[in-house]
Amino acid sequence: MNSISRRKFLKITGFSVGAAATVSALSPIINGSEKINKVKVKGIQKIPTYCDICFWKCGAIAYLKDGQLWKVEGHPNDPLSKGRLCPRGTGGVGAHYDPDRLRSPLIRTRERGEEKWKEVTWNEALDYIATKMNKIKTSYGPESVAFFSHGIGGNFLKHTLKAFGVNNISAPSYAQCRGPRDVGFELTFGDGVGSPERTDIENAKCLVLIGSHLGENMHNSQVQEFANAVQNDSTIIVVDPRFSVAASKAKYYLPIKPGTDIALLLAWMNVIVKEKLYDVDYVKKYGFGFEQFAAEISPFTAEWAYTETGIDVELIKTTARVMAMNKPATLIHPGRHVTWYGDDAQRSRAIALLNALLGSWGRKGGFFFPSSYSIPAYPYPEYPTTKKEKVDNPDNKYPFAIEEITTGIREATITGNPYPIKGWFVYATNLLHALPNEEETIRAIQNLDLMVVVDVIPSEIAGWADVVLPESVYLERYDDLHASSFKETFVGIRQPVVESPADQKPNWWIAKKLAGKLGLGNYYPWEHVEEYLDHRLKAAGLSLDQLKKEGIIRGEKQPLYIEDGIEPEFATPSGKIEFYSLQLSNAGFDPVPKYTKPEEPPAGYFRLLFGRSPVHSFSRTQSNRILMDMMNENEVWVNSDIANRYGLSNGMYVKLKNQDGVVSNKIKIKVTERIRTDCVYMVHGFGHNSKMLKGAYGKGASDAQLITKYKTDPIMGGTGMNVNFVTFELEV
Amino acid sequence: MARFGMVIDTKKCVGCMDCVVACKTENNVPEGYNRDWIVTAANGKFPDIHLEIQTQRCNHCDYTPCVSCCPTGASHVEDFGKIVLVEHNKCIGCKACLAACPYDARFIHPDGYADKCTFCIHRVEKGELPACVSVCPTHCMYFGDLDDPNSEVSKLLASRKNHSLIPEAGTLPRIYYLT
Ligand code: SF4
């Protein structure tokens, strides 16, 4: 049996605590919104809420000027934002004013994907959906409806669908993003790194970033801590084929050949073990299988790694020693978007092992023990028990998967195995940009009897829906309570600041109404979401009124490190940190990570890499006019030697063609010294083809379009996407 | 009376543009225009690169060609903090100041007047920081009185290597970059 419990919906890490004596740090001018601001109040009003431009959920304060939404600032009492939002959060008002927003429910009138609609009432739309859902239930069972959801906003819809009997529920954040990391760490420490991550960046004396481009990737708390680490003269080591912004802050930059990170990690561990630089006591006390591990890595010297990675032998050795010198306050950051090459769980495990060698798990400047504010769940009736297994991972094909695999559900939708999937609900995730291989996604959609998209903007995936439901943006709605596991315990509220401009509705309302149509009204014992929130808060000794006023309520400080007296527990089969993993070897995998050479690009082709911009989130912010003004198209980064060879100059437009002959939208060339010659890079999220996205349509290119190939991680089902190669088409 | 200036730590700045976004929402800067902006300069050959990222805006210079060239007196230096401002009502949109500014800090607002950074005087008068400074997630921006030797900005300039932009233009700019 795997010690990782599959289908673990809620991982409870560390401690849960109750209310502490809370002090309101806010001035009394902050008033909770009564109903929404119907009466236009003169002057300035401040209403606390939390951000939704990404999933980080920073505490925020929205400002109204004479009843009009003006600006959003960070909530000073929020442990995540510490009073400062990231650029996307600061530009959040643009989501409310976005002229391309969905305005009313739509039902498709022509073929799927043609984007031809009629506007309908909510009643018509929900009736249509309920009828189709019931048909699917009768013919195939409720399990044949699947739900793809991203973010906290999906909670209520998930509740309705579970009540209906839906069990295939998934988010791209697992198999297309952080899944391999969480699995690699669970296999090693018996626990994941969580979200927000339990990384103690600001206290790290040595911080190692492997492909993580903090600063371009704007996870607010992490970037704030990163800046503190820079200020504190922490030694920063950056490993990246591209000279990222983070690389410019680094003492050591390792311009690694893409796909060879495991070789580097093995060599680092080799140096640290051979030179006995690891935390001997820690490894002895908490480690399992160290001797076998040491034997396994002994052939992988820095000299060997040089030939794979292209990183100088001395640089490998020096950085290994620097890491060891600073232990245990050396943090080898686990990254977040880590679905790169299909052996990502093993790479993540190598990162976990390197951290384990240096004793950083549970130590200051390494990985702290997070805790969360304890708020009991709402006492809903039990969900019906589903008779069928989930479809995403039949016969436990990916034995160490810990969440549902989106691409597994897609596969089942295409093949009808292990049973047909006939309905898709998609909430706030643009699957056409998030999943690899668009064509497979479209093929799956063509097999559906019902496809519903709930979103705020007409994303590409909405273009393929039968019914599109327009949701209110976060500044216009309540959502579930926010009580993430983090350095400090807290609970935050999202509450409406302004009215929706048209017929958009909050997710809780949509979910409750749909439940009513499905005859599941008993699953909603409350009339208005305020009752739900108040009920939960009262059970935690708080109240809705109080939270609406304060926005954030903090709990008591909790111990964070082993140094504080925490005795770490490891939920692995051995109960220890598994340097050597018997559960992996029993399942036919390498018990210690091994390196496999990446495929070389065909002649004239370059590996396609993609990443983040600080002013956009995924493919959901490109029509926000404020953020568009910051960046309204992406560029393809090309090394200047390559540009010379191909006659490419800065600012010229090209199309990219991948190994399978798929051609992208046109994209601007950025000639730069900041990238290797064997790869090109672009920011993810651009290249919109949805005609309803008037502002973003045709601006830049989409990496997703070019990711026709992907390599599935055999351990956990993640889809490695950095395995595509592109060349330039000059005629545009 | 104070002489306000800004000190920006390029070591910490990641060029995220939060300052640009914050200015835009704080001051309702219209779509397509910005009062501040990010410049990224990369020097060297891969992989030995030096990157400097700067958040730039009106330098609120001590010597102001944009004021002396103004035919109407709209472009002026405030007593409060020696902040350089444009009085919208007096401005005829002649663009002389746009040409005179060595930093390209000014633009013509769609309503017809020359516009630019105000150091958020409406906030500073209330004792708050300019929006860009107050929002920066890396805390890389500092604002204060350059004439007060005990201010944070003065202390930073005394203790850290720094430079200003296009000093050869002779306008005595008041924004400094720590390197
Ligand atoms: S990191 Fe930025 S976009 Fe994400 S929640 Fe925080 S402020 Fe909003």
PDB file of N, CA and C in Angstrom, chain B residues 57-116:
ATOM      1  N   ARG B  57      10.321  57.997 -13.606  1.00  0.00           N
ATOM      2  CA  ARG B  57       9.227  58.977 -13.615  1.00  0.00           C
ATOM      3  C   ARG B  57       9.843  60.359 -13.671  1.00  0.00           C
ATOM      4  N   CYS B  58       9.037  61.387 -13.611  1.00  0.00           N
ATOM      5  CA  CYS B  58       9.528  62.754 -13.500  1.00  0.00           C
ATOM      6  C   CYS B  58      10.514  62.836 -12.349  1.00  0.00           C
ATOM      7  N   ASN B  59      11.663  63.476 -12.581  1.00  0.00           N
ATOM      8  CA  ASN B  59      12.699  63.539 -11.560  1.00  0.00           C
ATOM      9  C   ASN B  59      12.544  64.716 -10.597  1.00  0.00           C
ATOM     10  N   HIS B  60      11.525  65.496 -10.789  1.00  0.00           N
ATOM     11  CA  HIS B  60      11.282  66.659  -9.924  1.00  0.00           C
ATOM     12  C   HIS B  60      12.584  67.415  -9.694  1.00  0.00           C
ATOM     13  N   CYS B  61      13.205  67.790 -10.825  1.00  0.00           N
ATOM     14  CA  CYS B  61      14.555  68.352 -10.806  1.00  0.00           C
ATOM     15  C   CYS B  61      14.618  69.659 -10.023  1.00  0.00           C
ATOM     16  N   ASP B  62      15.821  69.941  -9.530  1.00  0.00           N
ATOM     17  CA  ASP B  62      16.043  71.237  -8.872  1.00  0.00           C
ATOM     18  C   ASP B  62      16.114  72.357  -9.905  1.00  0.00           C
ATOM     19  N   TYR B  63      16.688  72.030 -11.061  1.00  0.00           N
ATOM     20  CA  TYR B  63      16.734  73.012 -12.152  1.00  0.00           C
ATOM     21  C   TYR B  63      15.762  72.528 -13.216  1.00  0.00           C
ATOM     22  N   THR B  64      14.741  73.308 -13.509  1.00  0.00           N
ATOM     23  CA  THR B  64      13.593  72.782 -14.245  1.00  0.00           C
ATOM     24  C   THR B  64      13.381  73.443 -15.609  1.00  0.00           C
ATOM     25  N   PRO B  65      13.983  72.890 -16.652  1.00  0.00           N
ATOM     26  CA  PRO B  65      13.780  73.446 -17.996  1.00  0.00           C
ATOM     27  C   PRO B  65      12.298  73.386 -18.399  1.00  0.00           C
ATOM     28  N   CYS B  66      11.556  72.457 -17.858  1.00  0.00           N
ATOM     29  CA  CYS B  66      10.141  72.298 -18.192  1.00  0.00           C
ATOM     30  C   CYS B  66       9.307  73.432 -17.616  1.00  0.00           C
ATOM     31  N   VAL B  67       9.845  74.065 -16.561  1.00  0.00           N
ATOM     32  CA  VAL B  67       9.118  75.191 -15.958  1.00  0.00           C
ATOM     33  C   VAL B  67       9.515  76.484 -16.653  1.00  0.00           C
ATOM     34  N   SER B  68      10.827  76.622 -16.886  1.00  0.00           N
ATOM     35  CA  SER B  68      11.272  77.894 -17.481  1.00  0.00           C
ATOM     36  C   SER B  68      10.762  78.063 -18.910  1.00  0.00           C
ATOM     37  N   CYS B  69      10.481  76.957 -19.596  1.00  0.00           N
ATOM     38  CA  CYS B  69      10.029  77.092 -20.982  1.00  0.00           C
ATOM     39  C   CYS B  69       8.523  77.289 -21.084  1.00  0.00           C
ATOM     40  N   CYS B  70       7.803  77.160 -19.983  1.00  0.00           N
ATOM     41  CA  CYS B  70       6.336  77.167 -20.045  1.00  0.00           C
ATOM     42  C   CYS B  70       5.822  78.580 -20.299  1.00  0.00           C
ATOM     43  N   PRO B  71       5.070  78.787 -21.380  1.00  0.00           N
ATOM     44  CA  PRO B  71       4.629  80.139 -21.712  1.00  0.00           C
ATOM     45  C   PRO B  71       3.515  80.657 -20.807  1.00  0.00           C
ATOM     46  N   THR B  72       2.830  79.781 -20.095  1.00  0.00           N
ATOM     47  CA  THR B  72       1.665  80.237 -19.316  1.00  0.00           C
ATOM     48  C   THR B  72       1.861  80.187 -17.817  1.00  0.00           C
ATOM     49  N   GLY B  73       2.963  79.580 -17.397  1.00  0.00           N
ATOM     50  CA  GLY B  73       3.157  79.418 -15.953  1.00  0.00           C
ATOM     51  C   GLY B  73       2.410  78.224 -15.382  1.00  0.00           C
ATOM     52  N   ALA B  74       1.823  77.405 -16.257  1.00  0.00           N
ATOM     53  CA  ALA B  74       1.133  76.205 -15.767  1.00  0.00           C
ATOM     54  C   ALA B  74       2.123  75.247 -15.116  1.00  0.00           C
ATOM     55  N   SER B  75       3.256  75.075 -15.774  1.00  0.00           N
ATOM     56  CA  SER B  75       4.301  74.210 -15.256  1.00  0.00           C
ATOM     57  C   SER B  75       5.043  74.983 -14.185  1.00  0.00           C
ATOM     58  N   HIS B  76       5.042  74.478 -12.967  1.00  0.00           N
ATOM     59  CA  HIS B  76       5.608  75.258 -11.866  1.00  0.00           C
ATOM     60  C   HIS B  76       6.173  74.367 -10.777  1.00  0.00           C
ATOM     61  N   VAL B  77       6.917  74.994  -9.874  1.00  0.00           N
ATOM     62  CA  VAL B  77       7.435  74.273  -8.720  1.00  0.00           C
ATOM     63  C   VAL B  77       6.618  74.692  -7.502  1.00  0.00           C
ATOM     64  N   GLU B  78       6.016  73.716  -6.826  1.00  0.00           N
ATOM     65  CA  GLU B  78       5.238  73.988  -5.621  1.00  0.00           C
ATOM     66  C   GLU B  78       6.171  74.371  -4.481  1.00  0.00           C
ATOM     67  N   ASP B  79       5.685  75.188  -3.590  1.00  0.00           N
ATOM     68  CA  ASP B  79       6.448  75.444  -2.376  1.00  0.00           C
ATOM     69  C   ASP B  79       6.554  74.159  -1.570  1.00  0.00           C
ATOM     70  N   PHE B  80       5.441  73.450  -1.506  1.00  0.00           N
ATOM     71  CA  PHE B  80       5.401  72.225  -0.697  1.00  0.00           C
ATOM     72  C   PHE B  80       6.319  71.153  -1.294  1.00  0.00           C
ATOM     73  N   GLY B  81       7.423  70.925  -0.654  1.00  0.00           N
ATOM     74  CA  GLY B  81       8.320  69.843  -1.036  1.00  0.00           C
ATOM     75  C   GLY B  81       9.060  70.066  -2.337  1.00  0.00           C
ATOM     76  N   LYS B  82       8.924  71.259  -2.923  1.00  0.00           N
ATOM     77  CA  LYS B  82       9.567  71.575  -4.217  1.00  0.00           C
ATOM     78  C   LYS B  82       9.141  70.563  -5.292  1.00  0.00           C
ATOM     79  N   ILE B  83       7.880  70.177  -5.228  1.00  0.00           N
ATOM     80  CA  ILE B  83       7.347  69.232  -6.203  1.00  0.00           C
ATOM     81  C   ILE B  83       7.003  69.978  -7.493  1.00  0.00           C
ATOM     82  N   VAL B  84       7.393  69.400  -8.624  1.00  0.00           N
ATOM     83  CA  VAL B  84       7.117  70.038  -9.917  1.00  0.00           C
ATOM     84  C   VAL B  84       5.731  69.600 -10.396  1.00  0.00           C
ATOM     85  N   LEU B  85       4.876  70.553 -10.676  1.00  0.00           N
ATOM     86  CA  LEU B  85       3.488  70.242 -11.045  1.00  0.00           C
ATOM     87  C   LEU B  85       3.053  70.993 -12.293  1.00  0.00           C
ATOM     88  N   VAL B  86       1.939  70.570 -12.839  1.00  0.00           N
ATOM     89  CA  VAL B  86       1.312  71.305 -13.948  1.00  0.00           C
ATOM     90  C   VAL B  86      -0.093  71.706 -13.497  1.00  0.00           C
ATOM     91  N   GLU B  87      -0.394  72.976 -13.609  1.00  0.00           N
ATOM     92  CA  GLU B  87      -1.756  73.414 -13.306  1.00  0.00           C
ATOM     93  C   GLU B  87      -2.592  73.222 -14.572  1.00  0.00           C
ATOM     94  N   HIS B  88      -3.485  72.247 -14.503  1.00  0.00           N
ATOM     95  CA  HIS B  88      -4.198  71.829 -15.716  1.00  0.00           C
ATOM     96  C   HIS B  88      -4.945  72.975 -16.382  1.00  0.00           C
ATOM     97  N   ASN B  89      -5.575  73.820 -15.587  1.00  0.00           N
ATOM     98  CA  ASN B  89      -6.390  74.904 -16.155  1.00  0.00           C
ATOM     99  C   ASN B  89      -5.575  75.915 -16.948  1.00  0.00           C
ATOM    100  N   LYS B  90      -4.341  76.108 -16.500  1.00  0.00           N
ATOM    101  CA  LYS B  90      -3.497  77.106 -17.177  1.00  0.00           C
ATOM    102  C   LYS B  90      -2.801  76.532 -18.405  1.00  0.00           C
ATOM    103  N   CYS B  91      -2.741  75.201 -18.502  1.00  0.00           N
ATOM    104  CA  CYS B  91      -1.945  74.564 -19.559  1.00  0.00           C
ATOM    105  C   CYS B  91      -2.674  74.640 -20.892  1.00  0.00           C
ATOM    106  N   ILE B  92      -1.948  75.026 -21.948  1.00  0.00           N
ATOM    107  CA  ILE B  92      -2.551  75.108 -23.289  1.00  0.00           C
ATOM    108  C   ILE B  92      -2.130  73.931 -24.170  1.00  0.00           C
ATOM    109  N   GLY B  93      -1.375  72.994 -23.595  1.00  0.00           N
ATOM    110  CA  GLY B  93      -0.986  71.793 -24.346  1.00  0.00           C
ATOM    111  C   GLY B  93      -0.010  72.073 -25.473  1.00  0.00           C
ATOM    112  N   CYS B  94       0.885  73.079 -25.284  1.00  0.00           N
ATOM    113  CA  CYS B  94       1.793  73.470 -26.373  1.00  0.00           C
ATOM    114  C   CYS B  94       2.960  72.503 -26.546  1.00  0.00           C
ATOM    115  N   LYS B  95       3.196  71.635 -25.578  1.00  0.00           N
ATOM    116  CA  LYS B  95       4.221  70.592 -25.632  1.00  0.00           C
ATOM    117  C   LYS B  95       5.651  71.098 -25.472  1.00  0.00           C
ATOM    118  N   ALA B  96       5.831  72.377 -25.159  1.00  0.00           N
ATOM    119  CA  ALA B  96       7.197  72.875 -24.956  1.00  0.00           C
ATOM    120  C   ALA B  96       7.876  72.100 -23.833  1.00  0.00           C
ATOM    121  N   CYS B  97       7.126  71.829 -22.779  1.00  0.00           N
ATOM    122  CA  CYS B  97       7.726  71.124 -21.635  1.00  0.00           C
ATOM    123  C   CYS B  97       8.061  69.677 -21.986  1.00  0.00           C
ATOM    124  N   LEU B  98       7.260  69.084 -22.870  1.00  0.00           N
ATOM    125  CA  LEU B  98       7.559  67.707 -23.285  1.00  0.00           C
ATOM    126  C   LEU B  98       8.922  67.664 -23.954  1.00  0.00           C
ATOM    127  N   ALA B  99       9.181  68.689 -24.777  1.00  0.00           N
ATOM    128  CA  ALA B  99      10.453  68.741 -25.491  1.00  0.00           C
ATOM    129  C   ALA B  99      11.602  69.075 -24.549  1.00  0.00           C
ATOM    130  N   ALA B 100      11.324  69.890 -23.536  1.00  0.00           N
ATOM    131  CA  ALA B 100      12.398  70.350 -22.653  1.00  0.00           C
ATOM    132  C   ALA B 100      12.840  69.270 -21.671  1.00  0.00           C
ATOM    133  N   CYS B 101      11.971  68.358 -21.337  1.00  0.00           N
ATOM    134  CA  CYS B 101      12.287  67.354 -20.298  1.00  0.00           C
ATOM    135  C   CYS B 101      13.250  66.302 -20.847  1.00  0.00           C
ATOM    136  N   PRO B 102      14.424  66.182 -20.250  1.00  0.00           N
ATOM    137  CA  PRO B 102      15.378  65.186 -20.759  1.00  0.00           C
ATOM    138  C   PRO B 102      14.944  63.748 -20.464  1.00  0.00           C
ATOM    139  N   TYR B 103      13.949  63.579 -19.625  1.00  0.00           N
ATOM    140  CA  TYR B 103      13.552  62.228 -19.193  1.00  0.00           C
ATOM    141  C   TYR B 103      12.297  61.720 -19.890  1.00  0.00           C
ATOM    142  N   ASP B 104      11.756  62.524 -20.764  1.00  0.00           N
ATOM    143  CA  ASP B 104      10.560  62.100 -21.477  1.00  0.00           C
ATOM    144  C   ASP B 104       9.442  61.746 -20.484  1.00  0.00           C
ATOM    145  N   ALA B 105       9.358  62.545 -19.430  1.00  0.00           N
ATOM    146  CA  ALA B 105       8.458  62.190 -18.326  1.00  0.00           C
ATOM    147  C   ALA B 105       7.036  62.701 -18.536  1.00  0.00           C
ATOM    148  N   ARG B 106       6.852  63.540 -19.564  1.00  0.00           N
ATOM    149  CA  ARG B 106       5.544  64.188 -19.711  1.00  0.00           C
ATOM    150  C   ARG B 106       4.805  63.687 -20.944  1.00  0.00           C
ATOM    151  N   PHE B 107       3.507  63.779 -20.873  1.00  0.00           N
ATOM    152  CA  PHE B 107       2.675  63.449 -22.036  1.00  0.00           C
ATOM    153  C   PHE B 107       1.464  64.373 -22.032  1.00  0.00           C
ATOM    154  N   ILE B 108       0.812  64.435 -23.172  1.00  0.00           N
ATOM    155  CA  ILE B 108      -0.406  65.251 -23.221  1.00  0.00           C
ATOM    156  C   ILE B 108      -1.594  64.357 -22.887  1.00  0.00           C
ATOM    157  N   HIS B 109      -2.245  64.684 -21.802  1.00  0.00           N
ATOM    158  CA  HIS B 109      -3.432  63.957 -21.355  1.00  0.00           C
ATOM    159  C   HIS B 109      -4.529  64.118 -22.421  1.00  0.00           C
ATOM    160  N   PRO B 110      -5.376  63.085 -22.631  1.00  0.00           N
ATOM    161  CA  PRO B 110      -6.449  63.220 -23.627  1.00  0.00           C
ATOM    162  C   PRO B 110      -7.307  64.480 -23.408  1.00  0.00           C
ATOM    163  N   ASP B 111      -7.342  65.000 -22.189  1.00  0.00           N
ATOM    164  CA  ASP B 111      -8.103  66.233 -21.950  1.00  0.00           C
ATOM    165  C   ASP B 111      -7.328  67.481 -22.353  1.00  0.00           C
ATOM    166  N   GLY B 112      -6.112  67.321 -22.893  1.00  0.00           N
ATOM    167  CA  GLY B 112      -5.443  68.449 -23.522  1.00  0.00           C
ATOM    168  C   GLY B 112      -4.341  69.117 -22.728  1.00  0.00           C
ATOM    169  N   TYR B 113      -4.054  68.667 -21.525  1.00  0.00           N
ATOM    170  CA  TYR B 113      -2.998  69.318 -20.749  1.00  0.00           C
ATOM    171  C   TYR B 113      -1.795  68.399 -20.589  1.00  0.00           C
ATOM    172  N   ALA B 114      -0.647  69.003 -20.289  1.00  0.00           N
ATOM    173  CA  ALA B 114       0.553  68.199 -20.027  1.00  0.00           C
ATOM    174  C   ALA B 114       0.401  67.529 -18.675  1.00  0.00           C
ATOM    175  N   ASP B 115       0.731  66.258 -18.640  1.00  0.00           N
ATOM    176  CA  ASP B 115       0.535  65.489 -17.410  1.00  0.00           C
ATOM    177  C   ASP B 115       1.804  64.718 -17.091  1.00  0.00           C
ATOM    178  N   LYS B 116       1.956  64.365 -15.835  1.00  0.00           N
ATOM    179  CA  LYS B 116       3.148  63.630 -15.384  1.00  0.00           C
ATOM    180  C   LYS B 116       3.011  63.298 -13.914  1.00  0.00           C
TER     181      LYS B 116
END
